[in-house]
C-alpha atoms as one frame of an Amber mdcrd trajectory, in Angstrom:
protein
 -12.524  16.765  31.760  -9.303  18.668  31.130  -6.774  17.109  28.825  -3.300
  16.865  30.377  -0.713  18.270  28.000   2.977  18.203  28.871   4.502  21.669
  29.022   8.144  20.764  28.346   9.181  23.609  30.668  12.576  22.018  31.329
  13.385  21.927  27.605  12.098  25.471  27.106  14.211  26.679  30.043  17.259
  24.963  28.541  16.697  26.632  25.162  16.315  30.051  26.795  19.587  29.537
  28.720  21.562  28.120  25.791  20.313  30.281  22.908  19.232  33.836  22.212
  15.578  32.741  22.090  13.005  34.379  24.314  10.686  32.082  26.278   7.775
  32.428  23.825  10.050  31.746  20.851  11.581  28.716  22.573   8.110  27.349
  23.353   7.087  27.772  19.710  10.248  25.977  18.532   9.555  23.071  20.879
   5.959  22.791  19.665   7.093  22.936  16.012   9.671  20.181  16.554   7.165
  17.991  18.401   4.616  18.470  15.613   7.267  17.546  13.034   8.064  14.283
  14.807   4.389  13.549  15.461   3.797  13.338  11.711   2.836   9.843  10.524
   4.745   8.150   7.723   1.844   8.768   5.352   1.662  12.472   6.289   5.435
  12.798   5.841   5.346  11.124   2.401   2.469  13.311   1.200   4.044  16.509
   2.550   7.485  15.775   1.059   5.896  14.826  -2.271   4.078  18.186  -2.388
   7.235  20.091  -1.387   9.486  18.367  -3.913   6.869  18.557  -6.681   6.404
  22.292  -6.074  10.175  22.630  -6.411   9.996  21.172  -9.914  11.092  17.597
  -9.229   9.475  14.763 -11.180   7.900  11.715  -9.541  10.732   9.305 -10.351
  13.246  11.411  -8.429  10.721  12.427  -5.766   9.954   8.863  -4.713  13.638
   7.868  -4.763  14.459  10.838  -2.550  11.608  10.141  -0.107  12.663   6.490
   0.112  16.154   7.692   1.027  14.860  10.127   3.661  12.507   7.758   5.502
  15.191   5.691   7.273  16.545   8.903   8.817  13.320   9.875  10.557  13.413
   9.883  14.381  11.385   6.669  14.396  12.073   5.082  11.056   9.137   3.226
   9.519   9.593  -0.149   7.859  11.194   0.088   4.446   8.609   1.023   1.824
   8.895   0.213  -1.859   8.527   2.937  -4.468   5.155   1.422  -5.326   4.023
   1.706  -1.698   5.133   5.348  -1.625   3.134   6.078  -4.795   0.053   4.424
  -3.272   0.351   6.663  -0.184   0.284   9.740  -2.404  -2.203   8.635  -5.042
  -4.245   6.002  -3.230
């Protein structure tokens, strides 16, 4: 059975008309944005922790920053305590 996957042609067409992107580039941008917003809260917390840690930040500031970023996600998760954020990363 074939899996039905939306193509988002209307959005891709809009990006091609309103930007300098070629159709293939616009399609890739759409897929990247959809993948970004498809990320679960746990995946987001782990990814941001790795990114901030690789940039030299220490855990105390990392978890404060992540806690501040979460409410601004497209679909904001319930508020998580710093302890809950640490448990997502470290189990």
